[in-house]
Amino acid sequence: MSPASTGPAGVSPGPRRFRWPRRVFAQVLLMQLATTAGVAVLATGLFLAPLSSQLDDQAMRRALAIAETTASPQVAGALLASEPSEGGPVQAEAERIRRSTGAEYVVIMDRRGVRWSHPDADKIGRVVSTDPGQALAGRHVMGIESGTLGRSARGKVPLHDEDGRIVGAVSVGIAYDSVRDRLLDAIPGLLAYAGGALAAGALASYMVSRRLQRKTHDLAFSDISALLAEREAMLHALREGVVALDGAGRIRLMNDEAQRLLGVGPEAGGRLLRDALGPGRTTDVLAGRITGEDLVTVRGPRVLIANRMPTDDGGAVATLRDRTELERLGRELDATRGLIDALRAQDHEHANRMHTLLGLLELGMHEEAAEFVTESVGVHRATAEQVTEKIHDPLLASLLVGKATVAAERGVSLRIASGTLLPDRLVDPRGLVTVVGNLVDNALDAAAGSEDPRIEIEALAQDRTVVLRVSDSGPGVPGELRGLVFTEGWSTKEPPAHGRRGLGLALVRRFAERQGGTARVAEARAAMGGGAEFTVVLPEALADPGLDRALTAADSAGRRTGPRH
């Protein structure tokens, strides 16, 4: 015995056992083939099982029909008028009928059971081998019986004369071998049909299995299960939102991060994208109605970056990244740059003033130098006092003072409207700083370069509502574009180095809508010389004045009493 024929330690490995295939398509193919073969065998058996009985019944009915045809009054008359003999008229008529019908025998007998006809002439004149009593009693009889000629399908009927009296009986038999031959003859054809059906089923099963093989990439069931488990773990571990859509636009999958970023729950799965998220730019981006890479969209308080990749089945997979913090940092960078620009402008202005002052002093014009210093300090002080007199919130007032300096550097006149009065009880001062900063920046860009560049800011308090208006002398916003200026990603400016345009006004609108307010744009008043006027209404921007007075009174009382020891 060769070493290859033995297992470890010289033990024979034994017969190889059948191993169930691991591939999905192979398992499906085997199951389909087994099912097809089982159905073919079952159908064949169900067809063959009653076929024998059907053939027996057909043979017996045929024998009975021949017997009924033979039992005519003429044959009865010949029986009564002659003797049983080989050359008698009854034998001649019976043999004629037997040969013409293909029956095995046609036996005509009298009431005693004596044969008057038989294929074997020696049997004529003898008593029949089977009991003819039922036929002689007037009944029709069918059955499978054995006689002198062997087993046959028989039919027996009474023989009546012209007056209706029973004078004998007729027995007709059909060889049972012919019935069995018909059954055997039918089996090959039936098996051929069954084989054809099995072959067609096997071919169809193979084609379906091959298609399944391509669709499953020839994976095993265990591989698919592992991939599903890995996919679930990976999707829920990602810190990016993933949304999968089917061809009809329904949400097929949404991981935890996507639910958090979009503000929806697990119930969004299986729903149409529009029904789950509502109309808006985010829905249009995820649905593919807006195309491009790294598309910016705003969902609630979050700024998102979306990318979409179509799939072969007509659906798509979209990824979402939270850019809110980056956008906040970018705006802080913009604010820092604005502050730097303001400091640079003040530095330039201060240097020019110092040079002027130095020249006046060197020329001995001391009184003119004193007047110049007094006037310069008064202008800056007047600007700051004008802002703080009308804007009591320190954050917003500081912003406007800085924006005024930047505007002066760019040659734009920034003024506070005479009716402006904003108390120091803002609910969200940082949010209002964002709104005013975005509106003023847009107004500066629009007004710069106009014939008489001006910006006017108005802030009115009505109970708890704040109404902000920022007007500029720029070219204005055409009527057909006024509905687009608040859309995420829409802008007429070149994007900055650190990010993208088209978010400032979108954030303004979202901030207003979160507080139940509105943001709109219209044509500026005639006094501004055209341009655009942005109006933001914030119904809940101010704290309740009664609560503010109560807190102030309590604070004053606490200071009067002082701590006790």
CSV table of N, CA, C and O in Angstrom, one decimal, residues 64-121:
chain,number,residue,atom,x,y,z
A,64,LEU,N,-68.0,-5.0,-23.5
A,64,LEU,CA,-69.5,-4.9,-23.3
A,64,LEU,C,-70.2,-4.3,-24.5
A,64,LEU,O,-71.3,-4.8,-24.9
A,65,ALA,N,-69.6,-3.3,-25.1
A,65,ALA,CA,-70.2,-2.7,-26.3
A,65,ALA,C,-70.3,-3.7,-27.5
A,65,ALA,O,-71.3,-3.8,-28.2
A,66,ILE,N,-69.3,-4.5,-27.6
A,66,ILE,CA,-69.3,-5.6,-28.7
A,66,ILE,C,-70.4,-6.6,-28.4
A,66,ILE,O,-71.1,-7.0,-29.3
A,67,ALA,N,-70.5,-7.0,-27.1
A,67,ALA,CA,-71.5,-7.9,-26.7
A,67,ALA,C,-72.9,-7.4,-27.0
A,67,ALA,O,-73.8,-8.2,-27.5
A,68,GLU,N,-73.1,-6.1,-26.7
A,68,GLU,CA,-74.4,-5.6,-26.9
A,68,GLU,C,-74.7,-5.5,-28.4
A,68,GLU,O,-75.9,-5.7,-28.8
A,69,THR,N,-73.7,-5.2,-29.2
A,69,THR,CA,-74.0,-5.2,-30.6
A,69,THR,C,-74.3,-6.6,-31.2
A,69,THR,O,-75.1,-6.8,-32.1
A,70,THR,N,-73.6,-7.6,-30.6
A,70,THR,CA,-73.8,-9.0,-31.1
A,70,THR,C,-75.1,-9.5,-30.7
A,70,THR,O,-75.8,-10.3,-31.5
A,71,ALA,N,-75.6,-9.1,-29.5
A,71,ALA,CA,-76.9,-9.7,-29.0
A,71,ALA,C,-78.1,-9.1,-29.7
A,71,ALA,O,-78.9,-8.4,-29.1
A,72,SER,N,-78.2,-9.4,-31.0
A,72,SER,CA,-79.4,-8.9,-31.8
A,72,SER,C,-80.5,-10.0,-31.9
A,72,SER,O,-80.2,-11.2,-31.7
A,73,PRO,N,-81.7,-9.6,-32.2
A,73,PRO,CA,-82.7,-10.6,-32.4
A,73,PRO,C,-82.4,-11.6,-33.5
A,73,PRO,O,-82.9,-12.7,-33.4
A,74,GLN,N,-81.7,-11.2,-34.5
A,74,GLN,CA,-81.4,-12.1,-35.6
A,74,GLN,C,-80.5,-13.2,-35.1
A,74,GLN,O,-80.7,-14.4,-35.5
A,75,VAL,N,-79.5,-12.9,-34.3
A,75,VAL,CA,-78.6,-13.9,-33.7
A,75,VAL,C,-79.5,-14.8,-32.8
A,75,VAL,O,-79.3,-16.0,-32.8
A,76,ALA,N,-80.4,-14.2,-32.0
A,76,ALA,CA,-81.3,-15.0,-31.2
A,76,ALA,C,-82.1,-16.0,-32.0
A,76,ALA,O,-82.3,-17.2,-31.7
A,77,GLY,N,-82.6,-15.5,-33.2
A,77,GLY,CA,-83.4,-16.4,-34.1
A,77,GLY,C,-82.6,-17.5,-34.6
A,77,GLY,O,-83.1,-18.6,-34.8
A,78,ALA,N,-81.3,-17.2,-35.0
A,78,ALA,CA,-80.4,-18.2,-35.5
A,78,ALA,C,-80.1,-19.3,-34.5
A,78,ALA,O,-80.0,-20.5,-34.7
A,79,LEU,N,-80.0,-18.8,-33.2
A,79,LEU,CA,-79.8,-19.7,-32.1
A,79,LEU,C,-81.0,-20.7,-31.9
A,79,LEU,O,-80.8,-21.9,-31.7
A,80,LEU,N,-82.2,-20.2,-32.0
A,80,LEU,CA,-83.3,-21.0,-31.8
A,80,LEU,C,-83.6,-21.9,-33.0
A,80,LEU,O,-84.2,-23.0,-32.9
A,81,ALA,N,-83.1,-21.5,-34.2
A,81,ALA,CA,-83.4,-22.3,-35.4
A,81,ALA,C,-82.4,-23.3,-35.8
A,81,ALA,O,-82.5,-23.9,-36.8
A,82,SER,N,-81.3,-23.4,-35.0
A,82,SER,CA,-80.2,-24.3,-35.5
A,82,SER,C,-79.6,-25.0,-34.3
A,82,SER,O,-80.0,-24.8,-33.1
A,83,GLU,N,-78.7,-25.9,-34.6
A,83,GLU,CA,-78.0,-26.6,-33.5
A,83,GLU,C,-76.5,-26.1,-33.4
A,83,GLU,O,-76.0,-25.6,-34.4
A,84,PRO,N,-75.9,-26.2,-32.2
A,84,PRO,CA,-74.5,-25.8,-32.1
A,84,PRO,C,-73.6,-26.6,-32.9
A,84,PRO,O,-73.5,-27.8,-32.7
A,85,SER,N,-72.9,-26.0,-33.9
A,85,SER,CA,-72.0,-26.7,-34.7
A,85,SER,C,-70.9,-25.7,-35.3
A,85,SER,O,-71.1,-24.5,-35.3
A,86,GLU,N,-69.8,-26.3,-35.8
A,86,GLU,CA,-68.8,-25.5,-36.3
A,86,GLU,C,-69.2,-24.7,-37.5
A,86,GLU,O,-68.8,-23.6,-37.7
A,87,GLY,N,-70.0,-25.3,-38.3
A,87,GLY,CA,-70.5,-24.6,-39.6
A,87,GLY,C,-71.8,-23.9,-39.4
A,87,GLY,O,-72.4,-23.5,-40.5
A,88,GLY,N,-72.4,-23.8,-38.2
A,88,GLY,CA,-73.7,-23.2,-38.1
A,88,GLY,C,-73.7,-21.7,-38.2
A,88,GLY,O,-72.6,-21.0,-38.2
A,89,PRO,N,-74.9,-21.1,-38.5
A,89,PRO,CA,-75.0,-19.7,-38.7
A,89,PRO,C,-74.5,-18.9,-37.5
A,89,PRO,O,-74.0,-17.8,-37.6
A,90,VAL,N,-74.7,-19.4,-36.2
A,90,VAL,CA,-74.3,-18.6,-35.0
A,90,VAL,C,-72.8,-18.5,-35.0
A,90,VAL,O,-72.3,-17.4,-34.7
A,91,GLN,N,-72.1,-19.6,-35.2
A,91,GLN,CA,-70.7,-19.6,-35.2
A,91,GLN,C,-70.1,-18.7,-36.3
A,91,GLN,O,-69.2,-17.9,-36.0
A,92,ALA,N,-70.7,-18.7,-37.5
A,92,ALA,CA,-70.3,-17.9,-38.6
A,92,ALA,C,-70.4,-16.4,-38.2
A,92,ALA,O,-69.5,-15.6,-38.4
A,93,GLU,N,-71.5,-16.0,-37.6
A,93,GLU,CA,-71.8,-14.6,-37.3
A,93,GLU,C,-70.8,-14.2,-36.2
A,93,GLU,O,-70.3,-13.1,-36.2
A,94,ALA,N,-70.6,-15.0,-35.2
A,94,ALA,CA,-69.7,-14.7,-34.1
A,94,ALA,C,-68.3,-14.5,-34.5
A,94,ALA,O,-67.6,-13.6,-34.1
A,95,GLU,N,-67.8,-15.4,-35.4
A,95,GLU,CA,-66.5,-15.3,-35.9
A,95,GLU,C,-66.3,-14.0,-36.7
A,95,GLU,O,-65.2,-13.3,-36.7
A,96,ARG,N,-67.3,-13.7,-37.5
A,96,ARG,CA,-67.3,-12.4,-38.3
A,96,ARG,C,-67.1,-11.2,-37.4
A,96,ARG,O,-66.3,-10.3,-37.7
A,97,ILE,N,-67.9,-11.2,-36.4
A,97,ILE,CA,-67.8,-10.0,-35.4
A,97,ILE,C,-66.5,-10.0,-34.7
A,97,ILE,O,-65.8,-9.0,-34.5
A,98,ARG,N,-66.0,-11.2,-34.3
A,98,ARG,CA,-64.7,-11.3,-33.6
A,98,ARG,C,-63.5,-10.7,-34.5
A,98,ARG,O,-62.7,-10.0,-34.0
A,99,ARG,N,-63.5,-11.2,-35.7
A,99,ARG,CA,-62.5,-10.7,-36.6
A,99,ARG,C,-62.5,-9.2,-36.9
A,99,ARG,O,-61.5,-8.5,-37.0
A,100,SER,N,-63.7,-8.7,-37.1
A,100,SER,CA,-63.9,-7.3,-37.4
A,100,SER,C,-63.6,-6.4,-36.2
A,100,SER,O,-63.2,-5.2,-36.4
A,101,THR,N,-63.8,-6.8,-35.0
A,101,THR,CA,-63.6,-6.0,-33.8
A,101,THR,C,-62.3,-6.2,-33.1
A,101,THR,O,-61.9,-5.4,-32.3
A,102,GLY,N,-61.6,-7.3,-33.5
A,102,GLY,CA,-60.3,-7.6,-32.8
A,102,GLY,C,-60.4,-8.2,-31.5
A,102,GLY,O,-59.5,-8.2,-30.7
A,103,ALA,N,-61.6,-8.7,-31.1
A,103,ALA,CA,-61.8,-9.3,-29.8
A,103,ALA,C,-61.1,-10.6,-29.8
A,103,ALA,O,-60.9,-11.3,-30.8
A,104,GLU,N,-60.8,-11.1,-28.6
A,104,GLU,CA,-60.2,-12.4,-28.4
A,104,GLU,C,-61.2,-13.5,-28.7
A,104,GLU,O,-60.8,-14.5,-29.3
A,105,TYR,N,-62.4,-13.3,-28.2
A,105,TYR,CA,-63.5,-14.3,-28.5
A,105,TYR,C,-64.8,-13.7,-28.4
A,105,TYR,O,-65.0,-12.6,-27.8
A,106,VAL,N,-65.8,-14.3,-29.1
A,106,VAL,CA,-67.2,-13.9,-29.1
A,106,VAL,C,-68.0,-15.2,-28.9
A,106,VAL,O,-68.0,-16.0,-29.8
A,107,VAL,N,-68.5,-15.4,-27.7
A,107,VAL,CA,-69.1,-16.7,-27.3
A,107,VAL,C,-70.6,-16.4,-27.2
A,107,VAL,O,-71.0,-15.5,-26.4
A,108,ILE,N,-71.4,-17.2,-27.9
A,108,ILE,CA,-72.9,-17.1,-27.8
A,108,ILE,C,-73.4,-18.4,-27.2
A,108,ILE,O,-73.0,-19.5,-27.7
A,109,MET,N,-74.2,-18.3,-26.2
A,109,MET,CA,-74.6,-19.5,-25.4
A,109,MET,C,-76.1,-19.5,-25.3
A,109,MET,O,-76.8,-18.4,-25.4
A,110,ASP,N,-76.7,-20.7,-25.0
A,110,ASP,CA,-78.1,-20.7,-24.8
A,110,ASP,C,-78.4,-20.6,-23.3
A,110,ASP,O,-77.4,-20.3,-22.5
A,111,ARG,N,-79.6,-20.8,-22.8
A,111,ARG,CA,-79.9,-20.6,-21.4
A,111,ARG,C,-79.3,-21.7,-20.5
A,111,ARG,O,-79.2,-21.5,-19.3
A,112,ARG,N,-78.8,-22.8,-21.1
A,112,ARG,CA,-78.1,-23.8,-20.3
A,112,ARG,C,-76.6,-23.5,-20.1
A,112,ARG,O,-76.0,-24.2,-19.4
A,113,GLY,N,-76.1,-22.5,-20.8
A,113,GLY,CA,-74.7,-22.2,-20.8
A,113,GLY,C,-73.9,-22.9,-21.8
A,113,GLY,O,-72.7,-22.9,-21.7
A,114,VAL,N,-74.6,-23.6,-22.8
A,114,VAL,CA,-73.9,-24.3,-23.8
A,114,VAL,C,-73.4,-23.4,-24.9
A,114,VAL,O,-74.2,-22.5,-25.3
A,115,ARG,N,-72.2,-23.5,-25.3
A,115,ARG,CA,-71.6,-22.6,-26.3
A,115,ARG,C,-72.2,-23.0,-27.7
A,115,ARG,O,-72.2,-24.1,-28.1
A,116,TRP,N,-72.6,-21.9,-28.4
A,116,TRP,CA,-73.0,-22.1,-29.8
A,116,TRP,C,-71.9,-21.5,-30.7
A,116,TRP,O,-72.0,-21.6,-32.0
A,117,SER,N,-70.9,-20.8,-30.1
A,117,SER,CA,-69.8,-20.2,-30.9
A,117,SER,C,-68.6,-20.1,-30.0
A,117,SER,O,-68.7,-20.0,-28.8
A,118,HIS,N,-67.4,-20.3,-30.6
A,118,HIS,CA,-66.1,-20.2,-29.9
A,118,HIS,C,-65.0,-20.2,-30.9
A,118,HIS,O,-65.1,-20.8,-31.9
A,119,PRO,N,-63.9,-19.4,-30.6
A,119,PRO,CA,-62.8,-19.4,-31.6
A,119,PRO,C,-62.2,-20.8,-31.8
A,119,PRO,O,-61.7,-21.1,-32.8
A,120,ASP,N,-62.3,-21.6,-30.7
A,120,ASP,CA,-61.8,-23.0,-30.8
A,120,ASP,C,-63.1,-23.9,-31.0
A,120,ASP,O,-63.9,-24.0,-30.2
A,121,ALA,N,-63.2,-24.4,-32.3
A,121,ALA,CA,-64.4,-25.1,-32.7
A,121,ALA,C,-64.7,-26.3,-31.8
A,121,ALA,O,-65.8,-26.7,-31.6
